[in-house]
Amino acid sequence: MEIIAHRGVSSLAPENTMAAFVKCLDLGVQWFEFDVQLLGDASLVVMHDDTADRTTNGTGQLQDMSFDEARRLDAGLWFGPEYRFERIPELTTVVDLLNTTALCANLEVKYTQNPQLRDSLVEAVSRIASGVKDQSKLLISSFDPTVLSRMQDFATAFLVEARTVRADFHGVVQRALDLGCVAIHPEEDSVGPAQVQAWHDAGLKVNVWTVNDKARAQEFYDMGVDGLITDRPQDFLSLDTN
Ligand code: G3P
Ligand code: MG
């Protein structure tokens, strides 16, 4: 079972920063998940929220910022003084990390209501992500089926909330297959042995988010899930996998 560090090792370092990704190397964790957002000047940066407020010392919509402005923000101080001066990474820096280490990544493309923004996001992600030399090290996920339908050159995963799985289980499976996804990424409280079996029968890998409890992680391992997306990979290195 793969352990996938959510936003990097986000319990030990500021989420979605190079420090959080490099922490994977310290722990011996091969995979990390991260999110990307587009700035006003079409630069693609690594950030979960669409504003700078929560995870930097700045404020405001990313869509109103240039890269030069975003790069001046401190993305680590909010987490702890030892991470002062951590910057918002560019996607190209993460691509460099994948090309120069054994690390692998799950890139999440956030949902947006704005079709023009979505077009620009898909174009920028496709262009930059194609720079990953070994594409087996990259998995692109999204809640947005339109985004996934335009990412056919990449391995993709369909992200689904628990309420969506519960409302239309078979529809979700069919949609993932129609989109050519290799994996489904369900929210943890929609996942049990029957669901895992059905997803596997459909040929989909199953990576569950966001699992932070070790006993729960053991249950998912015993169900045969393929991966766990977690803020706390350091707690899962001693799971009973015999
Ligand atoms: O990819 C799993 C998880 O990251 C999806 O939700 O909001 O943490 O990006 P969020
Ligand atoms: Mg995410």
PDB file of C-alpha atoms and ligand atoms in Angstrom:
ATOM      1  CA  MET A   1       0.000   0.000   0.000  1.00  0.00           C
ATOM      2  CA  GLU A   2       1.345   3.410  -0.993  1.00  0.00           C
ATOM      3  CA  ILE A   3       1.496   6.168   1.620  1.00  0.00           C
ATOM      4  CA  ILE A   4       0.873   9.537  -0.053  1.00  0.00           C
ATOM      5  CA  ALA A   5       1.798  12.638   1.957  1.00  0.00           C
ATOM      6  CA  HIS A   6      -1.136  15.089   1.712  1.00  0.00           C
ATOM      7  CA  ARG A   7       0.080  18.556   0.619  1.00  0.00           C
ATOM      8  CA  GLY A   8       3.511  17.100   1.467  1.00  0.00           C
ATOM      9  CA  VAL A   9       4.139  16.064   5.059  1.00  0.00           C
ATOM     10  CA  SER A  10       1.715  18.762   6.159  1.00  0.00           C
ATOM     11  CA  SER A  11       1.709  17.794   9.839  1.00  0.00           C
ATOM     12  CA  LEU A  12       5.442  18.468  10.152  1.00  0.00           C
ATOM     13  CA  ALA A  13       6.037  21.308   7.676  1.00  0.00           C
ATOM     14  CA  PRO A  14       3.928  24.036   6.039  1.00  0.00           C
ATOM     15  CA  GLU A  15       1.581  22.467   3.476  1.00  0.00           C
ATOM     16  CA  ASN A  16       2.356  22.691  -0.229  1.00  0.00           C
ATOM     17  CA  THR A  17       5.906  23.983   0.219  1.00  0.00           C
ATOM     18  CA  MET A  18       9.193  22.472  -0.903  1.00  0.00           C
ATOM     19  CA  ALA A  19      10.008  21.888   2.788  1.00  0.00           C
ATOM     20  CA  ALA A  20       6.897  19.680   3.117  1.00  0.00           C
ATOM     21  CA  PHE A  21       7.795  17.735  -0.038  1.00  0.00           C
ATOM     22  CA  VAL A  22      11.460  17.236   0.879  1.00  0.00           C
ATOM     23  CA  LYS A  23      10.299  15.946   4.304  1.00  0.00           C
ATOM     24  CA  CYS A  24       9.135  12.856   2.377  1.00  0.00           C
ATOM     25  CA  LEU A  25      12.767  12.039   1.642  1.00  0.00           C
ATOM     26  CA  ASP A  26      13.620  12.233   5.371  1.00  0.00           C
ATOM     27  CA  LEU A  27      10.782   9.797   6.189  1.00  0.00           C
ATOM     28  CA  GLY A  28      11.340   7.454   3.245  1.00  0.00           C
ATOM     29  CA  VAL A  29       7.876   8.245   1.833  1.00  0.00           C
ATOM     30  CA  GLN A  30       7.889   8.090  -1.964  1.00  0.00           C
ATOM     31  CA  TRP A  31       4.631   9.858  -2.896  1.00  0.00           C
ATOM     32  CA  PHE A  32       3.162  13.244  -2.062  1.00  0.00           C
ATOM     33  CA  GLU A  33      -0.030  15.020  -3.088  1.00  0.00           C
ATOM     34  CA  PHE A  34      -0.190  18.751  -3.838  1.00  0.00           C
ATOM     35  CA  ASP A  35      -2.563  21.360  -5.289  1.00  0.00           C
ATOM     36  CA  VAL A  36      -2.013  23.964  -7.984  1.00  0.00           C
ATOM     37  CA  GLN A  37      -3.527  27.386  -8.605  1.00  0.00           C
ATOM     38  CA  LEU A  38      -3.169  29.917 -11.379  1.00  0.00           C
ATOM     39  CA  LEU A  39      -2.043  33.494 -10.657  1.00  0.00           C
ATOM     40  CA  GLY A  40      -3.306  36.569 -12.491  1.00  0.00           C
ATOM     41  CA  ASP A  41      -0.281  36.535 -14.824  1.00  0.00           C
ATOM     42  CA  ALA A  42      -0.936  32.845 -15.685  1.00  0.00           C
ATOM     43  CA  SER A  43       1.948  31.548 -13.532  1.00  0.00           C
ATOM     44  CA  LEU A  44       1.154  28.176 -12.018  1.00  0.00           C
ATOM     45  CA  VAL A  45       1.922  27.875  -8.320  1.00  0.00           C
ATOM     46  CA  VAL A  46       1.493  25.277  -5.595  1.00  0.00           C
ATOM     47  CA  MET A  47      -1.294  26.301  -3.210  1.00  0.00           C
ATOM     48  CA  HIS A  48      -4.513  24.785  -1.873  1.00  0.00           C
ATOM     49  CA  ASP A  49      -6.678  27.872  -1.322  1.00  0.00           C
ATOM     50  CA  ASP A  50      -7.514  30.469  -3.956  1.00  0.00           C
ATOM     51  CA  THR A  51      -6.449  33.236  -1.559  1.00  0.00           C
ATOM     52  CA  ALA A  52      -3.130  33.867   0.195  1.00  0.00           C
ATOM     53  CA  ASP A  53      -4.792  34.472   3.562  1.00  0.00           C
ATOM     54  CA  ARG A  54      -4.502  31.145   5.409  1.00  0.00           C
ATOM     55  CA  THR A  55      -1.041  29.897   4.426  1.00  0.00           C
ATOM     56  CA  THR A  56       1.023  33.031   3.861  1.00  0.00           C
ATOM     57  CA  ASN A  57       1.684  36.348   5.576  1.00  0.00           C
ATOM     58  CA  GLY A  58      -0.243  38.092   2.776  1.00  0.00           C
ATOM     59  CA  THR A  59      -3.881  38.483   1.844  1.00  0.00           C
ATOM     60  CA  GLY A  60      -5.985  38.559  -1.279  1.00  0.00           C
ATOM     61  CA  GLN A  61      -7.067  36.491  -4.256  1.00  0.00           C
ATOM     62  CA  LEU A  62      -4.314  34.674  -6.145  1.00  0.00           C
ATOM     63  CA  GLN A  63      -6.037  35.715  -9.359  1.00  0.00           C
ATOM     64  CA  ASP A  64      -5.202  39.346  -8.476  1.00  0.00           C
ATOM     65  CA  MET A  65      -1.488  38.609  -7.958  1.00  0.00           C
ATOM     66  CA  SER A  66       1.515  38.375 -10.239  1.00  0.00           C
ATOM     67  CA  PHE A  67       4.242  35.833  -9.636  1.00  0.00           C
ATOM     68  CA  ASP A  68       6.598  38.574  -8.402  1.00  0.00           C
ATOM     69  CA  GLU A  69       4.005  39.574  -5.785  1.00  0.00           C
ATOM     70  CA  ALA A  70       3.267  35.981  -4.730  1.00  0.00           C
ATOM     71  CA  ARG A  71       6.964  35.164  -4.508  1.00  0.00           C
ATOM     72  CA  ARG A  72       7.492  37.927  -1.954  1.00  0.00           C
ATOM     73  CA  LEU A  73       5.056  36.271   0.479  1.00  0.00           C
ATOM     74  CA  ASP A  74       6.242  34.068   3.333  1.00  0.00           C
ATOM     75  CA  ALA A  75       4.566  30.652   3.099  1.00  0.00           C
ATOM     76  CA  GLY A  76       6.154  29.103   6.180  1.00  0.00           C
ATOM     77  CA  LEU A  77       5.992  31.552   9.084  1.00  0.00           C
ATOM     78  CA  TRP A  78       2.322  30.741   9.842  1.00  0.00           C
ATOM     79  CA  PHE A  79       3.384  27.140  10.563  1.00  0.00           C
ATOM     80  CA  GLY A  80       6.452  27.871  12.684  1.00  0.00           C
ATOM     81  CA  PRO A  81       9.423  30.255  12.925  1.00  0.00           C
ATOM     82  CA  GLU A  82      11.825  27.589  11.641  1.00  0.00           C
ATOM     83  CA  TYR A  83      10.008  27.728   8.294  1.00  0.00           C
ATOM     84  CA  ARG A  84      10.293  31.494   7.940  1.00  0.00           C
ATOM     85  CA  PHE A  85      11.239  32.479   4.353  1.00  0.00           C
ATOM     86  CA  GLU A  86       9.640  29.382   2.808  1.00  0.00           C
ATOM     87  CA  ARG A  87       8.201  30.517  -0.544  1.00  0.00           C
ATOM     88  CA  ILE A  88       5.134  29.538  -2.590  1.00  0.00           C
ATOM     89  CA  PRO A  89       6.631  27.036  -5.072  1.00  0.00           C
ATOM     90  CA  GLU A  90       6.156  27.177  -8.826  1.00  0.00           C
ATOM     91  CA  LEU A  91       4.984  23.955 -10.466  1.00  0.00           C
ATOM     92  CA  THR A  92       8.208  23.913 -12.482  1.00  0.00           C
ATOM     93  CA  THR A  93      10.199  23.567  -9.229  1.00  0.00           C
ATOM     94  CA  VAL A  94       8.166  20.495  -8.279  1.00  0.00           C
ATOM     95  CA  VAL A  95       8.787  19.037 -11.739  1.00  0.00           C
ATOM     96  CA  ASP A  96      12.531  19.565 -11.143  1.00  0.00           C
ATOM     97  CA  LEU A  97      12.216  17.751  -7.791  1.00  0.00           C
ATOM     98  CA  LEU A  98      10.539  14.755  -9.460  1.00  0.00           C
ATOM     99  CA  ASN A  99      13.191  14.686 -12.178  1.00  0.00           C
ATOM    100  CA  THR A 100      16.101  14.719  -9.739  1.00  0.00           C
ATOM    101  CA  THR A 101      14.906  12.476  -6.863  1.00  0.00           C
ATOM    102  CA  ALA A 102      13.000   9.207  -6.389  1.00  0.00           C
ATOM    103  CA  LEU A 103       9.912  11.168  -5.307  1.00  0.00           C
ATOM    104  CA  CYS A 104       6.570  10.726  -7.115  1.00  0.00           C
ATOM    105  CA  ALA A 105       3.601  13.073  -6.998  1.00  0.00           C
ATOM    106  CA  ASN A 106      -0.169  13.325  -7.222  1.00  0.00           C
ATOM    107  CA  LEU A 107      -0.976  16.750  -8.688  1.00  0.00           C
ATOM    108  CA  GLU A 108      -4.515  17.895  -7.864  1.00  0.00           C
ATOM    109  CA  VAL A 109      -6.127  20.397 -10.224  1.00  0.00           C
ATOM    110  CA  LYS A 110      -8.677  22.367  -8.177  1.00  0.00           C
ATOM    111  CA  TYR A 111     -12.238  22.809  -9.317  1.00  0.00           C
ATOM    112  CA  THR A 112     -13.166  26.189 -10.762  1.00  0.00           C
ATOM    113  CA  GLN A 113     -16.532  27.506 -11.911  1.00  0.00           C
ATOM    114  CA  ASN A 114     -14.896  29.862 -14.400  1.00  0.00           C
ATOM    115  CA  PRO A 115     -14.528  28.141 -17.822  1.00  0.00           C
ATOM    116  CA  GLN A 116     -11.784  30.508 -19.032  1.00  0.00           C
ATOM    117  CA  LEU A 117      -9.780  29.982 -15.883  1.00  0.00           C
ATOM    118  CA  ARG A 118     -10.246  26.239 -16.254  1.00  0.00           C
ATOM    119  CA  ASP A 119      -8.986  26.334 -19.854  1.00  0.00           C
ATOM    120  CA  SER A 120      -5.885  28.254 -18.793  1.00  0.00           C
ATOM    121  CA  LEU A 121      -5.321  25.911 -15.864  1.00  0.00           C
ATOM    122  CA  VAL A 122      -5.547  22.796 -18.047  1.00  0.00           C
ATOM    123  CA  GLU A 123      -3.228  24.299 -20.654  1.00  0.00           C
ATOM    124  CA  ALA A 124      -0.610  25.351 -18.097  1.00  0.00           C
ATOM    125  CA  VAL A 125      -0.707  22.090 -16.129  1.00  0.00           C
ATOM    126  CA  SER A 126      -0.436  20.005 -19.328  1.00  0.00           C
ATOM    127  CA  ARG A 127       2.489  22.025 -20.625  1.00  0.00           C
ATOM    128  CA  ILE A 128       4.492  22.010 -17.405  1.00  0.00           C
ATOM    129  CA  ALA A 129       3.598  18.476 -16.247  1.00  0.00           C
ATOM    130  CA  SER A 130       4.767  17.070 -19.565  1.00  0.00           C
ATOM    131  CA  GLY A 131       8.250  18.046 -18.339  1.00  0.00           C
ATOM    132  CA  VAL A 132       8.225  15.122 -15.898  1.00  0.00           C
ATOM    133  CA  LYS A 133      10.622  12.752 -17.645  1.00  0.00           C
ATOM    134  CA  ASP A 134       9.281   9.534 -16.152  1.00  0.00           C
ATOM    135  CA  GLN A 135       5.514   9.900 -16.367  1.00  0.00           C
ATOM    136  CA  SER A 136       4.998   6.852 -14.114  1.00  0.00           C
ATOM    137  CA  LYS A 137       6.025   9.229 -11.285  1.00  0.00           C
ATOM    138  CA  LEU A 138       3.038  11.513 -11.856  1.00  0.00           C
ATOM    139  CA  LEU A 139      -0.698  11.087 -11.237  1.00  0.00           C
ATOM    140  CA  ILE A 140      -3.098  13.963 -11.952  1.00  0.00           C
ATOM    141  CA  SER A 141      -6.350  14.082  -9.970  1.00  0.00           C
ATOM    142  CA  SER A 142      -9.376  16.360  -9.970  1.00  0.00           C
ATOM    143  CA  PHE A 143     -12.954  16.588  -8.759  1.00  0.00           C
ATOM    144  CA  ASP A 144     -13.735  18.157 -12.134  1.00  0.00           C
ATOM    145  CA  PRO A 145     -14.563  15.627 -14.911  1.00  0.00           C
ATOM    146  CA  THR A 146     -13.998  18.291 -17.589  1.00  0.00           C
ATOM    147  CA  VAL A 147     -10.427  18.791 -16.384  1.00  0.00           C
ATOM    148  CA  LEU A 148      -9.805  15.034 -16.415  1.00  0.00           C
ATOM    149  CA  SER A 149     -11.288  14.664 -19.898  1.00  0.00           C
ATOM    150  CA  ARG A 150      -8.634  17.095 -21.154  1.00  0.00           C
ATOM    151  CA  MET A 151      -5.743  15.357 -19.396  1.00  0.00           C
ATOM    152  CA  GLN A 152      -5.814  12.201 -21.479  1.00  0.00           C
ATOM    153  CA  ASP A 153      -2.032  12.277 -22.054  1.00  0.00           C
ATOM    154  CA  PHE A 154      -1.494  11.689 -18.329  1.00  0.00           C
ATOM    155  CA  ALA A 155      -2.400   9.038 -15.769  1.00  0.00           C
ATOM    156  CA  THR A 156      -5.468  10.462 -14.016  1.00  0.00           C
ATOM    157  CA  ALA A 157      -7.566   9.831 -10.912  1.00  0.00           C
ATOM    158  CA  PHE A 158     -11.171  10.854 -10.269  1.00  0.00           C
ATOM    159  CA  LEU A 159     -11.555  12.575  -6.876  1.00  0.00           C
ATOM    160  CA  VAL A 160     -14.951  12.055  -5.242  1.00  0.00           C
ATOM    161  CA  GLU A 161     -16.585  13.270  -2.062  1.00  0.00           C
ATOM    162  CA  ALA A 162     -18.366  10.772   0.191  1.00  0.00           C
ATOM    163  CA  ARG A 163     -21.809  12.215  -0.577  1.00  0.00           C
ATOM    164  CA  THR A 164     -21.220  11.694  -4.319  1.00  0.00           C
ATOM    165  CA  VAL A 165     -20.163   8.072  -3.792  1.00  0.00           C
ATOM    166  CA  ARG A 166     -23.231   7.445  -1.632  1.00  0.00           C
ATOM    167  CA  ALA A 167     -25.634   9.177  -4.019  1.00  0.00           C
ATOM    168  CA  ASP A 168     -24.544   7.400  -7.199  1.00  0.00           C
ATOM    169  CA  PHE A 169     -21.967   4.665  -6.689  1.00  0.00           C
ATOM    170  CA  HIS A 170     -22.332   3.063 -10.126  1.00  0.00           C
ATOM    171  CA  GLY A 171     -22.452   6.427 -11.875  1.00  0.00           C
ATOM    172  CA  VAL A 172     -19.154   7.389 -10.252  1.00  0.00           C
ATOM    173  CA  VAL A 173     -17.503   4.139 -11.379  1.00  0.00           C
ATOM    174  CA  GLN A 174     -18.782   4.577 -14.926  1.00  0.00           C
ATOM    175  CA  ARG A 175     -17.645   8.177 -15.048  1.00  0.00           C
ATOM    176  CA  ALA A 176     -14.117   7.238 -13.908  1.00  0.00           C
ATOM    177  CA  LEU A 177     -13.973   4.564 -16.601  1.00  0.00           C
ATOM    178  CA  ASP A 178     -15.373   6.882 -19.308  1.00  0.00           C
ATOM    179  CA  LEU A 179     -12.696   9.436 -18.382  1.00  0.00           C
ATOM    180  CA  GLY A 180      -9.978   6.801 -18.766  1.00  0.00           C
ATOM    181  CA  CYS A 181      -8.890   7.189 -15.145  1.00  0.00           C
ATOM    182  CA  VAL A 182      -6.489   4.657 -13.662  1.00  0.00           C
ATOM    183  CA  ALA A 183      -7.636   5.359 -10.102  1.00  0.00           C
ATOM    184  CA  ILE A 184     -10.452   6.625  -7.948  1.00  0.00           C
ATOM    185  CA  HIS A 185      -9.719   8.873  -4.956  1.00  0.00           C
ATOM    186  CA  PRO A 186     -12.708   8.602  -2.598  1.00  0.00           C
ATOM    187  CA  GLU A 187     -13.236  10.482   0.672  1.00  0.00           C
ATOM    188  CA  GLU A 188     -12.575   8.099   3.523  1.00  0.00           C
ATOM    189  CA  ASP A 189     -16.039   7.787   5.078  1.00  0.00           C
ATOM    190  CA  SER A 190     -17.518   6.437   1.835  1.00  0.00           C
ATOM    191  CA  VAL A 191     -15.118   3.493   1.690  1.00  0.00           C
ATOM    192  CA  GLY A 192     -15.762  -0.059   2.911  1.00  0.00           C
ATOM    193  CA  PRO A 193     -14.776  -3.546   1.728  1.00  0.00           C
ATOM    194  CA  ALA A 194     -17.655  -3.787  -0.788  1.00  0.00           C
ATOM    195  CA  GLN A 195     -16.759  -0.474  -2.419  1.00  0.00           C
ATOM    196  CA  VAL A 196     -13.065  -1.369  -2.651  1.00  0.00           C
ATOM    197  CA  GLN A 197     -13.940  -4.703  -4.233  1.00  0.00           C
ATOM    198  CA  ALA A 198     -16.249  -3.078  -6.797  1.00  0.00           C
ATOM    199  CA  TRP A 199     -13.651  -0.453  -7.739  1.00  0.00           C
ATOM    200  CA  HIS A 200     -10.986  -3.122  -8.124  1.00  0.00           C
ATOM    201  CA  ASP A 201     -13.361  -5.259 -10.200  1.00  0.00           C
ATOM    202  CA  ALA A 202     -13.768  -2.240 -12.494  1.00  0.00           C
ATOM    203  CA  GLY A 203      -9.974  -2.055 -12.883  1.00  0.00           C
ATOM    204  CA  LEU A 204      -9.498   1.089 -10.804  1.00  0.00           C
ATOM    205  CA  LYS A 205      -6.850   1.619  -8.144  1.00  0.00           C
ATOM    206  CA  VAL A 206      -8.196   3.060  -4.887  1.00  0.00           C
ATOM    207  CA  ASN A 207      -6.385   5.852  -3.026  1.00  0.00           C
ATOM    208  CA  VAL A 208      -8.371   7.095  -0.011  1.00  0.00           C
ATOM    209  CA  TRP A 209      -8.223  10.644   1.469  1.00  0.00           C
ATOM    210  CA  THR A 210      -7.617  12.010   4.053  1.00  0.00           C
ATOM    211  CA  VAL A 211      -6.727   9.308   6.581  1.00  0.00           C
ATOM    212  CA  ASN A 212      -4.899  10.488   9.702  1.00  0.00           C
ATOM    213  CA  ASP A 213      -5.743   7.776  12.246  1.00  0.00           C
ATOM    214  CA  LYS A 214      -3.446   4.758  12.433  1.00  0.00           C
ATOM    215  CA  ALA A 215      -6.154   2.226  13.389  1.00  0.00           C
ATOM    216  CA  ARG A 216      -8.265   3.428  10.467  1.00  0.00           C
ATOM    217  CA  ALA A 217      -5.233   3.176   8.171  1.00  0.00           C
ATOM    218  CA  GLN A 218      -4.779  -0.428   9.261  1.00  0.00           C
ATOM    219  CA  GLU A 219      -8.440  -1.135   8.400  1.00  0.00           C
ATOM    220  CA  PHE A 220      -7.937   0.317   4.921  1.00  0.00           C
ATOM    221  CA  TYR A 221      -4.785  -1.735   4.468  1.00  0.00           C
ATOM    222  CA  ASP A 222      -6.714  -4.865   5.449  1.00  0.00           C
ATOM    223  CA  MET A 223      -9.434  -3.941   2.896  1.00  0.00           C
ATOM    224  CA  GLY A 224      -6.780  -3.918   0.185  1.00  0.00           C
ATOM    225  CA  VAL A 225      -6.816  -0.238  -0.754  1.00  0.00           C
ATOM    226  CA  ASP A 226      -3.882   0.791  -2.937  1.00  0.00           C
ATOM    227  CA  GLY A 227      -2.982   4.066  -1.276  1.00  0.00           C
ATOM    228  CA  LEU A 228      -3.713   6.386   1.647  1.00  0.00           C
ATOM    229  CA  ILE A 229      -3.466  10.144   1.335  1.00  0.00           C
ATOM    230  CA  THR A 230      -2.487  11.424   4.778  1.00  0.00           C
ATOM    231  CA  ASP A 231      -1.205  14.479   6.643  1.00  0.00           C
ATOM    232  CA  ARG A 232       0.654  12.097   8.985  1.00  0.00           C
ATOM    233  CA  PRO A 233       2.697   9.606   6.950  1.00  0.00           C
ATOM    234  CA  GLN A 234       5.147   9.411   9.858  1.00  0.00           C
ATOM    235  CA  ASP A 235       2.485   7.516  11.862  1.00  0.00           C
ATOM    236  CA  PHE A 236       1.849   4.915   9.160  1.00  0.00           C
ATOM    237  CA  LEU A 237       5.372   3.631   8.582  1.00  0.00           C
ATOM    238  CA  SER A 238       4.873   0.904  11.191  1.00  0.00           C
ATOM    239  CA  LEU A 239       1.534  -0.497   9.948  1.00  0.00           C
ATOM    240  CA  ASP A 240       1.165  -4.278  10.148  1.00  0.00           C
ATOM    241  CA  THR A 241       1.510  -5.164   6.491  1.00  0.00           C
ATOM    242  CA  ASN A 242       2.166  -8.914   6.922  1.00  0.00           C
TER     243      ASN A 242
HETATM  244  O1  G3P B   1      -6.428  14.767  -3.054  1.00  0.00           O
HETATM  245  C1  G3P B   1      -7.105  14.569  -1.855  1.00  0.00           C
HETATM  246  C2  G3P B   1      -7.406  15.858  -1.178  1.00  0.00           C
HETATM  247  O2  G3P B   1      -6.306  16.700  -1.309  1.00  0.00           O
HETATM  248  C3  G3P B   1      -8.617  16.532  -1.733  1.00  0.00           C
HETATM  249  O3  G3P B   1      -9.045  17.600  -0.979  1.00  0.00           O
HETATM  250  O4  G3P B   1      -9.216  19.926  -0.279  1.00  0.00           O
HETATM  251  O5  G3P B   1      -7.379  18.537   0.634  1.00  0.00           O
HETATM  252  O6  G3P B   1      -7.326  19.286  -1.739  1.00  0.00           O
HETATM  253  P1  G3P B   1      -8.185  18.899  -0.577  1.00  0.00           P
HETATM  254 MG    MG B   2      -5.577  18.277  -2.606  1.00  0.00          MG
END
